[in-house]
């Protein structure tokens, strides 16, 4: 895709076969005549640029998208799947929040998944999801798994892209919030989760006055078991950090494989207290000219774990700060004033840090950093004993970007794209010359941006999405709370061009990743009787003719099947006070044969995809007659797919 159209008349007539300049339009074949293109443009007030944008994104019915975007759902705790270039929303995946359409958080299987994210005894039914991470092989997306972090509650979720469903949520009481999460190492050996706000490790109590001595950050390296498709908590470990408020993170790749990079924003060690005589947090944290980029040698950390050089805190193996500093696991490099994004270039050689309160992007050189570490050429140590390299020796250079640089992505032509929050533009710049080449305005308050495979070892270029916050004046008004705005940007033209605005009315997404659609190969149906969370046929699954209700004391087991257009049995009689174990198997094996299963007043709604088996357990604590029915319009006789739960007093 390398065309910029000069004349709309030429391009549009060529592409769409439409008449131009007031000429006769082709007949619609329906007897009437359609308007000419210019009439349509005039009637709708569209410019040539608008029509070009429309032609680049319009995807006729039945045509598929080339890319899929996995966007964080922000406060909703979910993941949003979007097609590119059409910008059609394809799915919301239930992750940290119950999602009734998918039955997520309603059946026993997905309740167990959600229970994996409990903090203490508390069920958590929301999340502040920030950063999704697709699984990688050799630093490239492989389309197998997706991970996402919950900043509010320090949790990581594992989503299997075989069926686009959440399979596991993990958390550790070691830390109390995260932000540099989720990021994967180049072969998805580890899913990385880093603290944002420091707390005493393991959730112990210490007053904030003891911030410097008792509060800590940490990077958790969750071990991912690819065969099982699950995080292995026992094989995971963490590295203790000073309480510098670590922010974003990225894993090294290619030449920097084995390393990970974390930035931080609070070398001042401010901890708030604006009503207790201290400066407010935001000024307390913005005094110093430099913060610290944390350079972590995680392969070295793995060796220390193997050698037993760790302490166990809250069930997690932790390499203590002094050990990490002494053994060369953790090294600091000064980075300009309260940075935000940290992004490793496709070749793994450079680390780009957005200045936020600085107008520069700083480009650190991995080979220089590595050489300095090997020569032990330090300019000093921080108060915790962590060696510090000299800023000027560790950088390749700086690029003057503009106001409020945050996050950076890459294309296949050696260019980088950085979001400028305060200037509210995307800046395109040359990695080689560190020179800005182009800027495009976005509406408004751009946070992250995502380019096609733009954080991998082989970015595609072509498309970029500016992920803007609070879409003031872009859409029809919907009250004071504003939707977010994903703006699709064309990277193939000499000047970047905004093609499409997609409002996202579900939460603040922060980050997303864009993968080539043909790397994904989701299944269409489950095996007969399969429990999707365990990935095997459920011992409670039944086939047609084997349906039954069994009672053992006050425990009632219902073995039910669903097939168009009935449940068997369709009347279930229990007694008040019984515990009911309801096992439902969808007998269908056709792609489009999902059944729902809802019971009135009992807060039950399952989704049974073809072949799927689900269980739900509840106490029949309310007597009466409760309609139950299928919640998907599955057939002409869908309304008849119903029955009754009878709870006898
Ligand atoms: S953060 Cu939100 S715009 Cu959580 Cu990656 Cu930068
Ligand atoms: Cu099954 Cu409607």
XYZ file of C-alpha atoms and ligand atoms in Angstrom:
657
model
C 0.000 0.000 0.000
C 1.954 2.962 -1.211
C -0.513 5.195 -2.941
C -1.531 8.709 -2.238
C -4.302 9.835 -4.455
C -3.959 13.185 -6.167
C -7.247 13.383 -7.903
C -10.265 11.957 -6.198
C -11.969 11.622 -9.547
C -9.217 9.373 -10.866
C -8.746 7.353 -7.699
C -12.355 6.854 -6.780
C -13.553 6.020 -10.233
C -10.683 3.590 -10.558
C -11.305 1.972 -7.209
C -15.042 2.037 -7.028
C -16.026 2.274 -10.656
C -18.193 5.276 -9.923
C -18.906 8.130 -12.270
C -17.321 11.436 -11.454
C -17.861 15.170 -11.893
C -21.597 15.078 -12.346
C -21.562 12.271 -14.913
C -24.276 9.655 -14.884
C -23.859 7.063 -12.186
C -24.176 3.439 -13.118
C -27.633 2.055 -12.721
C -28.296 0.368 -9.402
C -30.095 -2.367 -11.266
C -33.143 -1.734 -9.133
C -34.790 0.588 -11.603
C -33.815 3.857 -9.866
C -30.650 5.889 -10.394
C -28.206 6.407 -7.565
C -26.668 9.770 -6.865
C -23.309 10.579 -8.350
C -20.379 10.515 -5.995
C -20.073 14.296 -6.042
C -23.772 14.632 -5.169
C -23.256 12.302 -2.228
C -20.174 14.181 -1.087
C -22.024 17.487 -1.330
C -25.085 16.196 0.495
C -22.983 14.835 3.368
C -20.436 17.661 3.363
C -17.478 15.353 2.666
C -14.093 16.427 1.305
C -11.825 14.422 -0.992
C -9.687 13.577 2.046
C -12.781 12.222 3.806
C -13.650 10.001 0.882
C -10.092 8.711 0.624
C -10.215 7.853 4.322
C -13.548 6.094 3.848
C -12.177 4.025 0.961
C -9.205 2.958 3.058
C -11.334 1.689 5.928
C -14.687 0.676 4.450
C -14.978 -3.090 4.627
C -17.952 -4.486 2.764
C -20.251 -6.973 4.438
C -18.626 -10.397 4.503
C -15.064 -9.101 4.009
C -12.616 -9.681 6.821
C -10.080 -7.436 8.507
C -6.337 -7.786 7.998
C -5.403 -7.043 11.588
C -6.920 -7.652 14.987
C -6.410 -5.319 17.899
C -6.516 -6.543 21.479
C -7.248 -3.471 23.562
C -7.401 -3.209 27.290
C -10.923 -2.469 28.500
C -9.667 -0.087 31.194
C -11.970 0.180 34.200
C -14.307 -2.446 32.750
C -11.684 -5.087 33.527
C -12.287 -6.652 30.111
C -10.477 -6.952 26.769
C -11.869 -5.434 23.575
C -11.169 -7.071 20.202
C -11.268 -4.739 17.188
C -10.738 -5.353 13.460
C -8.441 -3.110 11.396
C -8.895 -1.298 9.049
C -12.677 -1.470 9.544
C -12.479 -0.560 13.269
C -15.394 -2.904 13.873
C -15.631 -4.157 17.455
C -15.625 -7.954 17.293
C -15.770 -9.056 20.905
C -15.511 -8.082 24.532
C -13.699 -10.796 26.454
C -14.725 -11.166 30.092
C -11.552 -11.101 32.195
C -11.671 -9.526 35.661
C -15.372 -8.613 35.721
C -18.338 -10.972 35.367
C -19.684 -10.872 31.790
C -23.197 -12.310 31.480
C -23.312 -12.867 27.712
C -20.358 -15.247 27.953
C -21.665 -16.654 31.247
C -18.281 -15.518 32.574
C -18.251 -15.445 36.353
C -21.574 -17.311 36.580
C -20.702 -20.973 36.198
C -18.456 -22.895 38.602
C -15.588 -23.046 36.122
C -15.289 -19.307 35.513
C -16.077 -18.502 39.163
C -12.970 -20.541 39.987
C -10.970 -18.543 37.446
C -12.112 -15.290 39.044
C -11.413 -16.653 42.536
C -7.748 -16.989 41.490
C -7.626 -13.193 41.664
C -8.980 -12.861 45.220
C -6.975 -10.585 47.503
C -7.297 -11.893 51.028
C -10.820 -13.270 51.261
C -12.311 -10.610 49.072
C -13.849 -11.250 45.678
C -12.885 -8.487 43.289
C -15.350 -7.727 40.524
C -13.555 -4.962 38.678
C -10.062 -4.177 37.457
C -8.101 -1.293 36.028
C -6.634 -3.094 33.062
C -3.764 -1.252 31.374
C -1.439 -3.352 29.257
C -2.306 -6.425 27.209
C 0.570 -8.583 25.940
C 0.298 -11.165 23.183
C 2.443 -14.269 23.574
C 5.639 -14.207 21.530
C 7.990 -16.692 19.921
C 11.369 -15.253 19.004
C 10.081 -11.776 19.803
C 7.199 -11.997 17.341
C 3.512 -12.424 18.159
C 2.537 -16.085 17.779
C -1.228 -15.659 18.222
C -1.560 -18.253 20.992
C -2.182 -16.386 24.269
C -2.927 -12.955 25.613
C -2.038 -11.619 29.064
C -3.285 -8.488 30.761
C -2.476 -6.699 34.007
C -4.800 -5.129 36.593
C -3.145 -2.034 38.007
C -5.594 -1.640 40.897
C -5.234 -5.103 42.399
C -1.907 -6.385 41.066
C -3.257 -9.275 39.047
C -2.428 -10.947 35.745
C -4.922 -12.799 33.556
C -4.214 -15.467 30.958
C -6.517 -15.583 27.917
C -6.337 -18.521 25.501
C -6.740 -17.311 21.913
C -7.939 -20.785 20.947
C -11.384 -19.741 22.180
C -10.791 -16.107 23.238
C -11.604 -16.998 26.831
C -9.950 -16.209 30.159
C -8.415 -19.317 31.716
C -6.475 -18.083 34.722
C -6.035 -15.104 37.026
C -3.048 -14.914 39.365
C -2.027 -12.454 42.036
C 0.587 -12.239 44.748
C 0.238 -10.472 48.077
C 3.913 -9.558 47.692
C 2.830 -6.348 45.929
C -0.171 -4.038 46.236
C -0.524 -2.591 42.738
C 1.124 -2.960 39.365
C 1.692 -0.975 36.223
C 4.550 -2.468 34.222
C 2.253 -5.382 33.409
C 1.793 -7.425 31.406
C 4.988 -7.674 29.340
C 6.409 -10.915 28.017
C 9.964 -12.044 27.420
C 10.673 -12.884 23.745
C 9.679 -16.552 24.024
C 7.006 -15.998 26.662
C 9.121 -17.737 29.299
C 7.909 -15.084 31.696
C 5.028 -12.670 32.009
C 6.389 -9.624 33.815
C 4.438 -7.647 36.394
C 6.007 -4.645 38.130
C 4.724 -2.591 41.015
C 3.568 0.939 40.636
C 2.862 2.173 44.167
C 5.258 0.799 46.748
C 3.948 -0.983 49.835
C 5.626 -3.115 52.498
C 6.381 -6.405 50.711
C 3.902 -9.158 51.507
C 1.215 -6.752 52.704
C 2.621 -6.209 56.208
C 1.876 -2.967 58.049
C 4.396 -0.150 58.267
C 3.575 3.518 58.643
C 4.242 5.773 55.673
C 6.864 7.607 57.733
C 8.926 4.455 57.227
C 8.541 4.688 53.448
C 12.263 4.712 52.707
C 13.108 1.696 54.851
C 10.025 -0.474 54.795
C 8.300 0.188 51.467
C 9.413 -1.557 48.316
C 8.644 -2.180 44.693
C 9.225 -5.466 42.876
C 9.236 -7.044 39.468
C 7.415 -10.353 39.425
C 8.507 -12.809 36.730
C 5.525 -15.117 36.345
C 6.669 -18.358 34.716
C 4.422 -19.313 31.811
C 3.967 -23.003 31.061
C 3.168 -23.073 27.368
C 2.142 -26.745 27.318
C -0.424 -26.210 30.024
C -1.274 -22.700 28.888
C -1.063 -21.534 32.488
C 1.192 -19.504 34.746
C 3.141 -21.754 37.105
C 3.156 -19.872 40.409
C 5.711 -22.187 41.994
C 8.252 -21.612 39.210
C 7.819 -17.824 39.369
C 10.060 -15.375 41.201
C 10.436 -11.683 41.987
C 13.188 -9.104 42.288
C 12.952 -6.482 45.024
C 13.261 -2.824 43.947
C 13.622 0.408 45.942
C 10.345 2.304 46.440
C 10.978 4.559 43.427
C 7.490 4.035 41.939
C 8.378 1.878 38.979
C 6.324 2.709 35.925
C 6.405 0.966 32.580
C 8.499 -1.964 31.508
C 9.665 -3.696 28.374
C 11.611 -6.878 27.776
C 14.844 -6.876 25.822
C 14.867 -8.755 22.522
C 17.472 -10.095 20.086
C 20.774 -8.487 21.287
C 19.168 -7.481 24.584
C 17.328 -10.767 25.139
C 17.760 -11.793 28.770
C 17.347 -8.218 30.006
C 14.312 -6.185 30.973
C 13.943 -2.434 31.448
C 11.765 -0.577 33.932
C 11.523 3.139 34.446
C 10.633 4.955 37.626
C 9.281 8.345 38.666
C 10.056 8.862 42.331
C 13.760 8.898 43.210
C 12.635 11.652 45.627
C 10.954 8.942 47.749
C 7.925 11.203 48.249
C 4.995 9.498 49.937
C 2.310 12.168 50.112
C 0.998 13.752 53.283
C -0.186 17.117 51.936
C -2.405 17.470 55.011
C 0.478 16.437 57.294
C 2.971 19.135 56.326
C 4.511 17.404 53.302
C 4.397 18.516 49.682
C 1.628 16.937 47.641
C 2.691 13.752 45.873
C 2.862 15.226 42.404
C 5.310 17.971 43.336
C 7.150 15.779 45.838
C 7.824 13.283 43.058
C 8.939 15.898 40.499
C 11.879 17.591 42.250
C 14.823 15.723 40.773
C 16.074 16.193 37.229
C 16.726 12.505 36.867
C 15.000 9.277 37.809
C 16.348 5.780 37.263
C 15.926 3.411 34.379
C 16.172 -0.034 35.988
C 18.222 -2.475 33.908
C 17.527 -6.049 34.985
C 19.483 -9.123 33.913
C 16.707 -11.671 34.378
C 18.729 -14.630 33.184
C 21.188 -13.879 35.960
C 18.200 -13.661 38.320
C 17.099 -17.134 37.183
C 20.559 -18.457 38.126
C 20.332 -16.884 41.582
C 16.968 -18.532 42.137
C 18.449 -21.896 41.102
C 21.341 -21.296 43.497
C 18.875 -20.666 46.349
C 19.813 -17.004 46.791
C 16.298 -15.870 47.600
C 13.893 -15.390 50.488
C 10.276 -16.457 50.347
C 7.812 -13.649 51.055
C 4.065 -14.204 50.791
C 4.757 -17.493 48.993
C 6.929 -15.829 46.323
C 10.655 -16.404 45.868
C 12.216 -12.950 46.140
C 15.750 -11.882 45.253
C 16.394 -9.226 47.880
C 17.564 -5.794 46.831
C 21.087 -6.133 48.282
C 21.583 -9.438 46.456
C 20.241 -8.003 43.187
C 22.639 -5.044 43.488
C 25.691 -7.125 44.429
C 25.174 -9.871 41.880
C 24.642 -7.579 38.881
C 20.950 -8.341 38.501
C 19.938 -4.683 38.966
C 21.723 -1.604 37.589
C 20.452 1.961 37.302
C 20.867 4.493 34.513
C 19.655 8.056 35.101
C 16.743 9.029 32.852
C 15.206 12.466 32.415
C 12.586 13.715 34.841
C 9.547 11.580 35.553
C 9.564 9.515 32.369
C 6.665 7.403 31.204
C 7.071 4.978 28.309
C 10.037 2.650 27.884
C 10.135 0.826 24.557
C 12.806 -1.419 23.079
C 13.492 -1.050 19.326
C 12.831 -4.011 16.989
C 16.549 -4.910 16.821
C 16.779 -4.849 20.621
C 19.651 -2.350 20.522
C 17.974 0.865 21.667
C 15.682 1.654 24.559
C 13.461 4.683 23.969
C 12.227 6.547 27.044
C 9.540 9.246 26.828
C 10.370 12.292 28.948
C 6.813 13.336 30.001
C 8.102 16.503 31.751
C 10.898 16.824 29.191
C 10.611 17.569 25.481
C 12.959 14.755 24.515
C 12.815 11.143 23.762
C 15.998 9.616 25.145
C 17.542 6.763 23.215
C 19.655 4.515 25.431
C 22.119 2.143 23.805
C 21.978 -1.411 25.069
C 25.492 -2.261 23.863
C 26.886 0.760 25.724
C 24.957 -0.178 28.870
C 26.161 -3.769 28.654
C 29.790 -2.734 28.160
C 29.631 -0.331 31.132
C 28.167 -3.065 33.336
C 30.837 -5.547 32.223
C 33.594 -2.998 32.955
C 31.864 -2.126 36.259
C 32.188 1.513 35.195
C 29.802 3.083 37.678
C 29.435 6.734 38.605
C 28.143 5.852 42.035
C 25.556 3.948 43.999
C 22.075 4.883 45.138
C 21.175 4.848 48.876
C 20.199 1.168 48.534
C 23.575 0.176 47.093
C 22.465 -0.213 43.483
C 25.219 0.747 41.001
C 24.493 3.694 38.690
C 25.909 4.189 35.209
C 26.676 7.638 33.790
C 23.798 9.006 31.721
C 26.004 10.467 28.978
C 27.903 7.194 28.550
C 24.724 5.121 28.265
C 22.773 7.033 25.618
C 23.021 7.056 21.851
C 21.306 10.422 21.737
C 18.134 12.377 22.299
C 15.433 13.443 19.896
C 13.647 16.756 20.355
C 10.050 15.564 20.074
C 7.789 18.212 21.602
C 5.541 18.459 24.631
C 4.854 15.466 26.819
C 6.361 12.449 25.028
C 4.929 9.181 26.367
C 4.945 5.945 24.401
C 6.779 4.755 21.281
C 6.063 2.192 18.579
C 7.987 1.219 15.455
C 7.480 0.483 11.758
C 9.336 -1.562 9.142
C 11.124 1.464 7.648
C 13.309 2.398 10.617
C 10.879 4.943 11.999
C 9.556 5.417 15.480
C 6.209 6.937 16.474
C 5.869 8.666 19.815
C 2.687 9.976 21.421
C 2.952 13.546 22.746
C 0.305 13.898 25.432
C 0.472 17.672 25.967
C 0.863 18.522 22.296
C -1.764 15.883 21.497
C -0.014 14.610 18.352
C 1.793 11.544 17.063
C 5.398 12.380 16.138
C 7.075 10.230 13.497
C 10.856 10.244 13.736
C 13.853 8.535 12.234
C 15.628 6.107 14.540
C 18.855 6.525 12.594
C 19.053 10.339 12.563
C 16.943 11.036 15.674
C 15.032 13.657 13.654
C 11.288 14.314 13.605
C 9.822 13.688 10.144
C 6.112 14.351 10.574
C 3.395 15.041 13.117
C -0.337 14.369 13.014
C -2.900 15.909 15.381
C -5.061 13.611 17.431
C -8.247 14.338 19.361
C -7.362 14.605 22.232
C -4.976 13.707 25.052
C -3.223 10.836 23.342
C -1.871 8.241 25.751
C -0.559 5.073 24.178
C -0.404 4.396 20.468
C -0.260 1.039 18.754
C 1.176 0.252 15.322
C 0.724 -3.034 13.456
C 2.967 -5.493 15.317
C 4.709 -2.280 16.382
C 6.469 -3.570 19.505
C 7.817 -6.817 18.006
C 11.083 -7.738 16.267
C 9.357 -7.273 12.889
C 6.840 -4.422 12.835
C 4.559 -4.052 9.816
C 4.023 -0.273 9.664
C 0.865 0.481 7.637
C -1.600 1.243 10.438
C -1.374 2.992 13.779
C -4.050 3.713 16.337
C -3.818 6.788 18.540
C -5.486 5.901 21.845
C -6.952 9.201 23.002
C -8.630 10.041 26.267
C -11.857 12.000 26.735
C -13.190 12.574 23.229
C -14.393 16.117 23.745
C -16.480 17.299 20.746
C -15.800 14.281 18.492
C -19.118 12.501 18.991
C -22.750 13.149 19.872
C -23.043 14.149 23.500
C -23.810 11.411 26.014
C -23.616 13.264 29.316
C -20.599 14.448 31.293
C -18.574 11.228 31.182
C -16.803 11.160 27.827
C -15.935 8.103 25.767
C -12.355 7.421 24.692
C -11.404 7.758 21.048
C -9.321 5.317 19.013
C -8.128 7.115 15.885
C -6.856 4.958 13.044
C -3.882 6.577 11.285
C -2.545 5.682 7.823
C 1.247 5.256 7.912
C 1.653 4.560 4.183
C 1.259 8.131 2.999
C 4.045 10.761 3.174
C 1.933 12.730 5.664
C 0.247 10.629 8.318
C -3.524 10.788 7.927
C -6.300 10.120 10.435
C -8.762 7.721 8.801
C -11.356 6.805 11.384
C -12.621 7.623 14.894
C -13.857 4.740 17.043
C -15.457 5.758 20.341
C -14.801 3.322 23.178
C -17.429 3.727 25.837
C -16.316 1.087 28.324
C -13.317 2.374 30.257
C -9.922 3.895 29.557
C -8.031 1.346 27.523
C -4.421 2.596 27.902
C -2.644 0.058 25.718
C -3.464 -2.358 22.886
C -1.571 -4.631 20.512
C -2.270 -5.166 16.816
C -1.601 -8.603 15.300
C -1.928 -9.912 11.749
C -5.297 -11.668 11.667
C -3.925 -14.744 9.882
C -1.768 -15.552 12.913
C -4.916 -16.380 14.870
C -6.658 -19.728 14.483
C -9.527 -19.917 16.960
C -11.658 -23.052 17.198
C -15.286 -23.087 16.061
C -16.735 -25.670 18.464
C -15.738 -27.547 21.598
C -15.338 -31.322 21.725
C -18.599 -32.991 22.861
C -18.966 -32.360 26.603
C -15.774 -30.286 26.921
C -15.151 -28.169 29.984
C -13.382 -25.177 28.360
C -11.457 -24.177 31.473
C -10.007 -27.644 32.082
C -9.681 -28.278 28.351
C -11.061 -31.810 28.644
C -14.391 -33.639 28.602
C -16.172 -33.039 31.889
C -16.864 -36.066 34.106
C -20.348 -34.553 34.543
C -21.103 -34.327 30.817
C -23.995 -36.418 29.543
C -25.098 -37.531 26.104
C -28.668 -37.590 24.802
C -30.814 -40.158 26.657
C -28.614 -40.123 29.778
C -30.206 -37.048 31.317
C -31.333 -37.518 34.927
C -31.762 -35.969 38.358
C -30.017 -37.714 41.266
C -30.523 -36.970 44.925
C -28.102 -37.808 47.766
C -29.605 -36.389 50.966
C -30.047 -32.682 50.351
C -27.570 -32.696 47.445
C -29.323 -32.766 44.087
C -27.414 -33.376 40.854
C -29.136 -32.338 37.627
C -27.632 -33.815 34.463
C -29.167 -31.778 31.661
C -28.674 -31.459 27.919
C -29.460 -28.588 25.591
C -30.193 -29.004 21.899
C -32.406 -27.041 19.528
C -34.950 -26.348 20.899
C -35.306 -27.927 24.309
C -33.627 -28.678 27.591
C -33.901 -32.206 28.997
C -35.210 -32.358 31.670
C -37.314 -29.236 31.264
C -38.858 -29.460 34.732
C -36.588 -29.870 37.732
C -38.140 -30.361 41.163
C -36.105 -29.737 44.310
C -36.897 -28.940 47.937
C -36.257 -25.700 49.753
C -32.797 -25.915 51.345
C -31.358 -28.382 48.819
C -27.969 -27.720 47.313
C -28.351 -28.028 43.567
C -25.455 -29.074 41.316
C -26.567 -28.294 37.819
C -24.594 -29.874 34.964
C -25.521 -28.739 31.464
C -24.086 -30.112 28.228
C -24.764 -28.485 24.879
C -25.116 -31.435 22.481
C -24.726 -29.292 19.346
C -21.674 -29.589 17.109
C -22.583 -26.867 14.590
C -20.576 -23.600 14.647
C -23.560 -21.337 15.253
C -25.433 -23.320 17.877
C -24.910 -21.614 21.206
C -27.573 -21.893 23.884
C -27.960 -19.746 26.941
C -29.344 -20.995 30.217
C -30.944 -18.605 32.701
C -32.902 -19.229 35.888
C -35.175 -16.480 37.165
C -34.286 -14.886 40.541
C -31.213 -17.079 41.097
C -28.712 -14.840 39.262
C -27.808 -17.622 36.866
C -26.981 -17.133 33.198
C -24.717 -19.587 31.432
C -23.509 -19.535 27.866
C -23.116 -22.954 26.300
C -21.161 -22.851 23.094
C -21.472 -25.898 20.809
C -20.163 -28.949 22.678
C -19.569 -27.008 25.885
C -20.252 -28.380 29.339
C -20.888 -26.064 32.307
C -21.665 -26.589 35.974
C -23.358 -24.283 38.410
C -23.936 -24.959 42.089
C -26.435 -23.033 44.189
C -28.603 -23.339 47.260
C -32.337 -23.516 46.582
C -33.002 -20.949 49.276
C -36.175 -19.484 47.868
C -39.353 -21.522 47.345
C -41.487 -20.994 44.285
C -41.678 -21.699 40.593
C -38.879 -20.152 38.563
C -38.941 -20.019 34.769
C -35.716 -21.086 33.137
C -35.005 -20.479 29.476
C -32.458 -20.229 26.701
C -31.042 -16.701 26.344
C -29.743 -16.973 22.757
C -32.147 -16.752 19.805
C -31.000 -20.159 18.639
C -33.818 -21.336 16.382
C -37.335 -20.609 15.212
C -38.556 -22.339 18.371
C -36.088 -20.552 20.655
C -38.892 -19.008 22.713
C -40.128 -22.513 23.388
C -36.695 -23.557 24.719
C -37.742 -23.162 28.336
C -38.807 -24.968 31.477
C -39.303 -24.569 35.212
C -37.287 -24.933 38.343
C -39.776 -25.946 41.007
C -38.597 -25.347 44.583
C -41.086 -26.967 46.890
C -41.551 -25.284 50.262
S -0.132 3.971 30.900
Cu -2.060 4.891 30.518
S -1.407 6.262 28.910
Cu -0.931 2.601 32.166
Cu 0.757 2.525 29.786
Cu 0.614 5.547 29.484
Cu -31.459 -22.358 22.617
Cu -32.582 -20.336 22.311
